[in-house]
mmCIF file of C-alpha atoms and ligand atoms in Angstrom:
data_model
loop_
_atom_site.group_PDB
_atom_site.id
_atom_site.type_symbol
_atom_site.label_atom_id
_atom_site.label_comp_id
_atom_site.label_asym_id
_atom_site.label_seq_id
_atom_site.Cartn_x
_atom_site.Cartn_y
_atom_site.Cartn_z
ATOM 1 C CA UNK C 1 18.149 3.864 -3.719
ATOM 2 C CA UNK C 2 17.507 6.709 -6.128
ATOM 3 C CA UNK C 3 14.237 8.573 -5.674
ATOM 4 C CA UNK C 4 12.870 11.147 -8.125
ATOM 5 C CA UNK C 5 11.476 13.405 -5.384
ATOM 6 C CA UNK C 6 11.700 13.611 -1.596
ATOM 7 C CA UNK C 7 8.892 11.333 -0.290
ATOM 8 C CA UNK C 8 8.678 13.563 2.785
ATOM 9 C CA UNK C 9 7.258 16.243 0.474
ATOM 10 C CA UNK C 10 4.211 13.991 0.010
ATOM 11 C CA UNK C 11 1.531 13.757 2.701
ATOM 12 C CA UNK C 12 1.488 10.355 4.313
ATOM 13 C CA UNK C 13 2.325 8.167 7.259
ATOM 14 C CA UNK C 14 5.149 5.967 5.945
ATOM 15 C CA UNK C 15 8.475 6.262 7.790
ATOM 16 C CA UNK C 16 11.564 6.750 5.563
ATOM 17 C CA UNK C 17 13.061 3.459 6.808
ATOM 18 C CA UNK C 18 9.848 1.652 5.846
ATOM 19 C CA UNK C 19 9.910 3.349 2.471
ATOM 20 C CA UNK C 20 13.510 2.322 1.875
ATOM 21 C CA UNK C 21 12.560 -1.275 2.688
ATOM 22 C CA UNK C 22 9.650 -1.125 0.235
ATOM 23 C CA UNK C 23 12.026 0.175 -2.425
ATOM 24 C CA UNK C 24 14.454 -2.676 -1.757
ATOM 25 C CA UNK C 25 11.685 -5.314 -1.811
ATOM 26 C CA UNK C 26 10.136 -3.957 -5.010
ATOM 27 C CA UNK C 27 13.513 -3.667 -6.724
ATOM 28 C CA UNK C 28 14.048 -7.383 -6.117
ATOM 29 C CA UNK C 29 10.465 -8.426 -6.923
ATOM 30 C CA UNK C 30 9.896 -6.356 -10.049
ATOM 31 C CA UNK C 31 12.089 -8.651 -12.130
ATOM 32 C CA UNK C 32 9.405 -11.332 -11.755
ATOM 33 C CA UNK C 33 6.177 -9.428 -12.341
ATOM 34 C CA UNK C 34 4.191 -6.286 -11.593
ATOM 35 C CA UNK C 35 3.743 -4.888 -8.095
ATOM 36 C CA UNK C 36 0.548 -3.542 -6.514
ATOM 37 C CA UNK C 37 -0.230 -1.293 -3.573
ATOM 38 C CA UNK C 38 -3.533 -0.840 -1.790
ATOM 39 C CA UNK C 39 -4.049 2.545 -0.162
ATOM 40 C CA UNK C 40 -1.986 5.054 -2.128
ATOM 41 C CA UNK C 41 -3.433 8.168 -0.434
ATOM 42 C CA UNK C 42 -1.248 11.036 -1.715
ATOM 43 C CA UNK C 43 1.438 8.741 -3.086
ATOM 44 C CA UNK C 44 4.287 8.660 -0.565
ATOM 45 C CA UNK C 45 4.696 4.853 -0.724
ATOM 46 C CA UNK C 46 4.053 5.086 -4.470
ATOM 47 C CA UNK C 47 7.239 7.123 -4.871
ATOM 48 C CA UNK C 48 9.339 4.365 -3.275
ATOM 49 C CA UNK C 49 7.613 1.439 -4.985
ATOM 50 C CA UNK C 50 7.212 3.241 -8.295
ATOM 51 C CA UNK C 51 10.870 4.297 -8.447
ATOM 52 C CA UNK C 52 11.933 0.680 -7.901
ATOM 53 C CA UNK C 53 9.503 -0.606 -10.544
ATOM 54 C CA UNK C 54 10.510 2.072 -13.024
ATOM 55 C CA UNK C 55 14.177 1.095 -12.752
ATOM 56 C CA UNK C 56 13.142 -2.436 -13.803
ATOM 57 C CA UNK C 57 10.807 -1.306 -16.597
ATOM 58 C CA UNK C 58 7.986 -2.797 -14.522
ATOM 59 C CA UNK C 59 4.505 -1.517 -13.666
ATOM 60 C CA UNK C 60 3.061 -0.606 -10.280
ATOM 61 C CA UNK C 61 -0.715 -0.809 -9.874
ATOM 62 C CA UNK C 62 -1.951 1.685 -7.292
ATOM 63 C CA UNK C 63 -5.376 0.871 -5.844
ATOM 64 C CA UNK C 64 -7.269 3.548 -3.943
ATOM 65 C CA UNK C 65 -10.804 4.933 -4.205
ATOM 66 C CA UNK C 66 -9.285 8.197 -3.024
ATOM 67 C CA UNK C 67 -12.288 8.953 -0.814
ATOM 68 C CA UNK C 68 -10.204 8.434 2.305
ATOM 69 C CA UNK C 69 -10.250 5.666 4.885
ATOM 70 C CA UNK C 70 -12.430 5.817 7.973
ATOM 71 C CA UNK C 71 -9.753 7.727 9.894
ATOM 72 C CA UNK C 72 -9.435 10.396 7.168
ATOM 73 C CA UNK C 73 -13.054 11.510 7.224
ATOM 74 C CA UNK C 74 -14.014 14.951 8.592
ATOM 75 C CA UNK C 75 -13.941 14.884 12.384
ATOM 76 C CA UNK C 76 -11.691 11.821 12.534
ATOM 77 C CA UNK C 77 -8.123 11.693 13.883
ATOM 78 C CA UNK C 78 -6.288 11.741 10.540
ATOM 79 C CA UNK C 79 -8.521 14.157 8.636
ATOM 80 C CA UNK C 80 -6.659 16.648 6.448
ATOM 81 C CA UNK C 81 -8.829 19.586 5.413
ATOM 82 C CA UNK C 82 -6.574 20.210 2.373
ATOM 83 C CA UNK C 83 -7.934 16.998 0.886
ATOM 84 C CA UNK C 84 -11.597 17.836 1.280
ATOM 85 C CA UNK C 85 -13.353 18.478 -2.025
ATOM 86 C CA UNK C 86 -15.498 21.460 -1.047
ATOM 87 C CA UNK C 87 -17.931 20.954 -3.953
ATOM 88 C CA UNK C 88 -18.855 17.411 -2.983
ATOM 89 C CA UNK C 89 -17.972 17.664 0.710
ATOM 90 C CA UNK C 90 -16.094 14.388 0.303
ATOM 91 C CA UNK C 91 -12.461 13.429 0.694
ATOM 92 C CA UNK C 92 -10.503 13.400 -2.545
ATOM 93 C CA UNK C 93 -6.826 12.461 -2.490
ATOM 94 C CA UNK C 94 -6.720 11.752 -6.242
ATOM 95 C CA UNK C 95 -5.641 15.258 -7.202
ATOM 96 C CA UNK C 96 -2.727 15.174 -4.754
ATOM 97 C CA UNK C 97 -1.872 11.648 -5.904
ATOM 98 C CA UNK C 98 -1.753 12.674 -9.570
ATOM 99 C CA UNK C 99 0.392 15.664 -8.663
ATOM 100 C CA UNK C 100 2.838 13.321 -6.920
ATOM 101 C CA UNK C 101 2.999 11.012 -9.965
ATOM 102 C CA UNK C 102 3.640 13.965 -12.252
ATOM 103 C CA UNK C 103 6.301 15.504 -10.007
ATOM 104 C CA UNK C 104 8.025 12.137 -9.637
ATOM 105 C CA UNK C 105 7.913 11.310 -13.344
ATOM 106 C CA UNK C 106 5.996 8.129 -12.599
ATOM 107 C CA UNK C 107 3.038 8.537 -14.962
ATOM 108 C CA UNK C 108 4.517 5.908 -17.296
ATOM 109 C CA UNK C 109 5.075 3.431 -14.457
ATOM 110 C CA UNK C 110 2.106 3.688 -12.107
ATOM 111 C CA UNK C 111 -1.361 2.554 -13.152
ATOM 112 C CA UNK C 112 -3.884 4.151 -10.775
ATOM 113 C CA UNK C 113 -6.924 1.979 -10.117
ATOM 114 C CA UNK C 114 -9.443 4.424 -8.689
ATOM 115 C CA UNK C 115 -11.865 1.963 -7.167
ATOM 116 C CA UNK C 116 -12.554 0.100 -3.955
ATOM 117 C CA UNK C 117 -9.995 -2.673 -3.489
ATOM 118 C CA UNK C 118 -12.511 -5.510 -3.840
ATOM 119 C CA UNK C 119 -13.822 -4.128 -7.141
ATOM 120 C CA UNK C 120 -10.328 -3.629 -8.519
ATOM 121 C CA UNK C 121 -9.501 -7.220 -7.652
ATOM 122 C CA UNK C 122 -12.685 -8.955 -8.768
ATOM 123 C CA UNK C 123 -11.422 -10.034 -12.194
ATOM 124 C CA UNK C 124 -7.717 -9.827 -11.429
ATOM 125 C CA UNK C 125 -5.708 -12.544 -13.143
ATOM 126 C CA UNK C 126 -2.088 -11.417 -13.361
ATOM 127 C CA UNK C 127 0.224 -12.929 -10.719
ATOM 128 C CA UNK C 128 1.790 -10.185 -8.614
ATOM 129 C CA UNK C 129 5.412 -10.129 -7.471
ATOM 130 C CA UNK C 130 4.693 -7.814 -4.539
ATOM 131 C CA UNK C 131 1.561 -6.578 -2.790
ATOM 132 C CA UNK C 132 1.697 -3.766 -0.242
ATOM 133 C CA UNK C 133 -1.425 -3.425 1.897
ATOM 134 C CA UNK C 134 -1.965 -0.051 3.576
ATOM 135 C CA UNK C 135 -5.666 0.521 2.960
ATOM 136 C CA UNK C 136 -8.509 0.961 5.435
ATOM 137 C CA UNK C 137 -7.612 -0.069 8.964
ATOM 138 C CA UNK C 138 -11.044 -1.327 10.028
ATOM 139 C CA UNK C 139 -11.255 -5.078 10.510
ATOM 140 C CA UNK C 140 -13.591 -5.412 7.525
ATOM 141 C CA UNK C 141 -11.409 -3.334 5.192
ATOM 142 C CA UNK C 142 -8.145 -5.034 6.140
ATOM 143 C CA UNK C 143 -9.713 -8.478 5.812
ATOM 144 C CA UNK C 144 -11.177 -7.612 2.406
ATOM 145 C CA UNK C 145 -7.805 -6.371 1.191
ATOM 146 C CA UNK C 146 -6.093 -9.512 2.418
ATOM 147 C CA UNK C 147 -8.694 -11.843 0.891
ATOM 148 C CA UNK C 148 -8.669 -9.963 -2.396
ATOM 149 C CA UNK C 149 -4.930 -9.663 -2.975
ATOM 150 C CA UNK C 150 -3.022 -12.337 -1.026
ATOM 151 C CA UNK C 151 -4.195 -15.109 -3.408
ATOM 152 C CA UNK C 152 -2.841 -13.096 -6.361
ATOM 153 C CA UNK C 153 0.745 -13.125 -5.100
ATOM 154 C CA UNK C 154 3.043 -15.482 -6.997
ATOM 155 C CA UNK C 155 5.129 -18.085 -5.133
ATOM 156 C CA UNK C 156 8.300 -16.317 -4.085
ATOM 157 C CA UNK C 157 6.401 -13.020 -4.089
ATOM 158 C CA UNK C 158 6.123 -10.547 -1.232
ATOM 159 C CA UNK C 159 3.205 -9.486 0.951
ATOM 160 C CA UNK C 160 4.053 -6.325 2.887
ATOM 161 C CA UNK C 161 1.565 -4.921 5.406
ATOM 162 C CA UNK C 162 1.837 -1.503 7.024
ATOM 163 C CA UNK C 163 0.950 -0.569 10.604
ATOM 164 C CA UNK C 164 1.729 -3.860 12.320
ATOM 165 C CA UNK C 165 1.379 -3.377 16.075
ATOM 166 C CA UNK C 166 1.740 -6.636 18.012
ATOM 167 C CA UNK C 167 0.992 -4.682 21.207
ATOM 168 C CA UNK C 168 -2.603 -3.305 21.128
ATOM 169 C CA UNK C 169 -1.462 -0.294 23.186
ATOM 170 C CA UNK C 170 0.625 0.852 20.212
ATOM 171 C CA UNK C 171 -2.079 0.888 17.536
ATOM 172 C CA UNK C 172 -5.053 -0.704 15.816
ATOM 173 C CA UNK C 173 -5.020 -4.439 15.415
ATOM 174 C CA UNK C 174 -6.595 -5.042 12.003
ATOM 175 C CA UNK C 175 -3.331 -5.029 9.996
ATOM 176 C CA UNK C 176 -1.723 -7.345 12.568
ATOM 177 C CA UNK C 177 -4.721 -9.664 12.361
ATOM 178 C CA UNK C 178 -4.384 -10.142 8.605
ATOM 179 C CA UNK C 179 -0.619 -10.563 9.055
ATOM 180 C CA UNK C 180 -1.325 -13.437 11.441
ATOM 181 C CA UNK C 181 -3.970 -14.818 9.104
ATOM 182 C CA UNK C 182 -1.399 -14.951 6.310
ATOM 183 C CA UNK C 183 1.037 -16.816 8.561
ATOM 184 C CA UNK C 184 -1.649 -19.234 9.719
ATOM 185 C CA UNK C 185 -2.547 -20.021 6.095
ATOM 186 C CA UNK C 186 0.787 -21.792 5.679
ATOM 187 C CA UNK C 187 1.273 -19.927 2.388
ATOM 188 C CA UNK C 188 3.699 -17.351 3.767
ATOM 189 C CA UNK C 189 6.809 -17.144 5.899
ATOM 190 C CA UNK C 190 7.968 -14.178 7.947
ATOM 191 C CA UNK C 191 10.855 -12.029 6.817
ATOM 192 C CA UNK C 192 12.478 -9.367 8.969
ATOM 193 C CA UNK C 193 10.073 -6.458 9.640
ATOM 194 C CA UNK C 194 11.067 -2.800 9.344
ATOM 195 C CA UNK C 195 9.508 -0.725 12.127
ATOM 196 C CA UNK C 196 5.739 -1.244 11.591
ATOM 197 C CA UNK C 197 6.158 -2.763 8.131
ATOM 198 C CA UNK C 198 5.471 -6.497 8.259
ATOM 199 C CA UNK C 199 7.046 -8.510 5.450
ATOM 200 C CA UNK C 200 6.007 -11.993 4.352
ATOM 201 C CA UNK C 201 7.202 -14.176 1.506
ATOM 202 C CA UNK C 202 4.824 -16.482 -0.302
ATOM 203 C CA UNK C 203 6.327 -19.954 -0.121
ATOM 204 C CA UNK C 204 3.762 -21.965 -2.121
HETATM 205 MG MG1 MG N 1 -0.262 3.005 7.001
#
């Protein structure tokens, strides 16, 4: 795995082992089609996925409205005051994200889609080789991300979901719920997880 910058220099919540797994998955998938992530935030996962796509001459679509998820808002547990746009009083991770893309030399690989996930996906037609879901962690947001993007994954493609906590004492359950929904659909099979990164393969 060759990375253009240290992902730990980018704000985010992805563990290096999870990032390495994303790199490995994207490196294998990118030969078959473009990859897409939901919930780029400042671009830590984008560095791993983008580096793998770039090595294959492939594109990575990076979906994020950059207004922060519920937990990033002022007063919430994961709020980062550095990312507050003082003029608007709203969260804005786009500037940090663009800085990451520039530093990592990924501006010719990553296509930022600055929009809510459901809007970005409304007219989507290109089959995706890999989808990484790490967007809002409310039940509604996770479900919308799953319903929007899981059908766009090509057979043989990968659905990776971050923050899978089978035990409710360890974390929020929305990502785990869509993980189980994907399994119950009969369209996916489980691959080995990496820490809290759930990995599914589309089988039909
Ligand atoms: Mg996450």
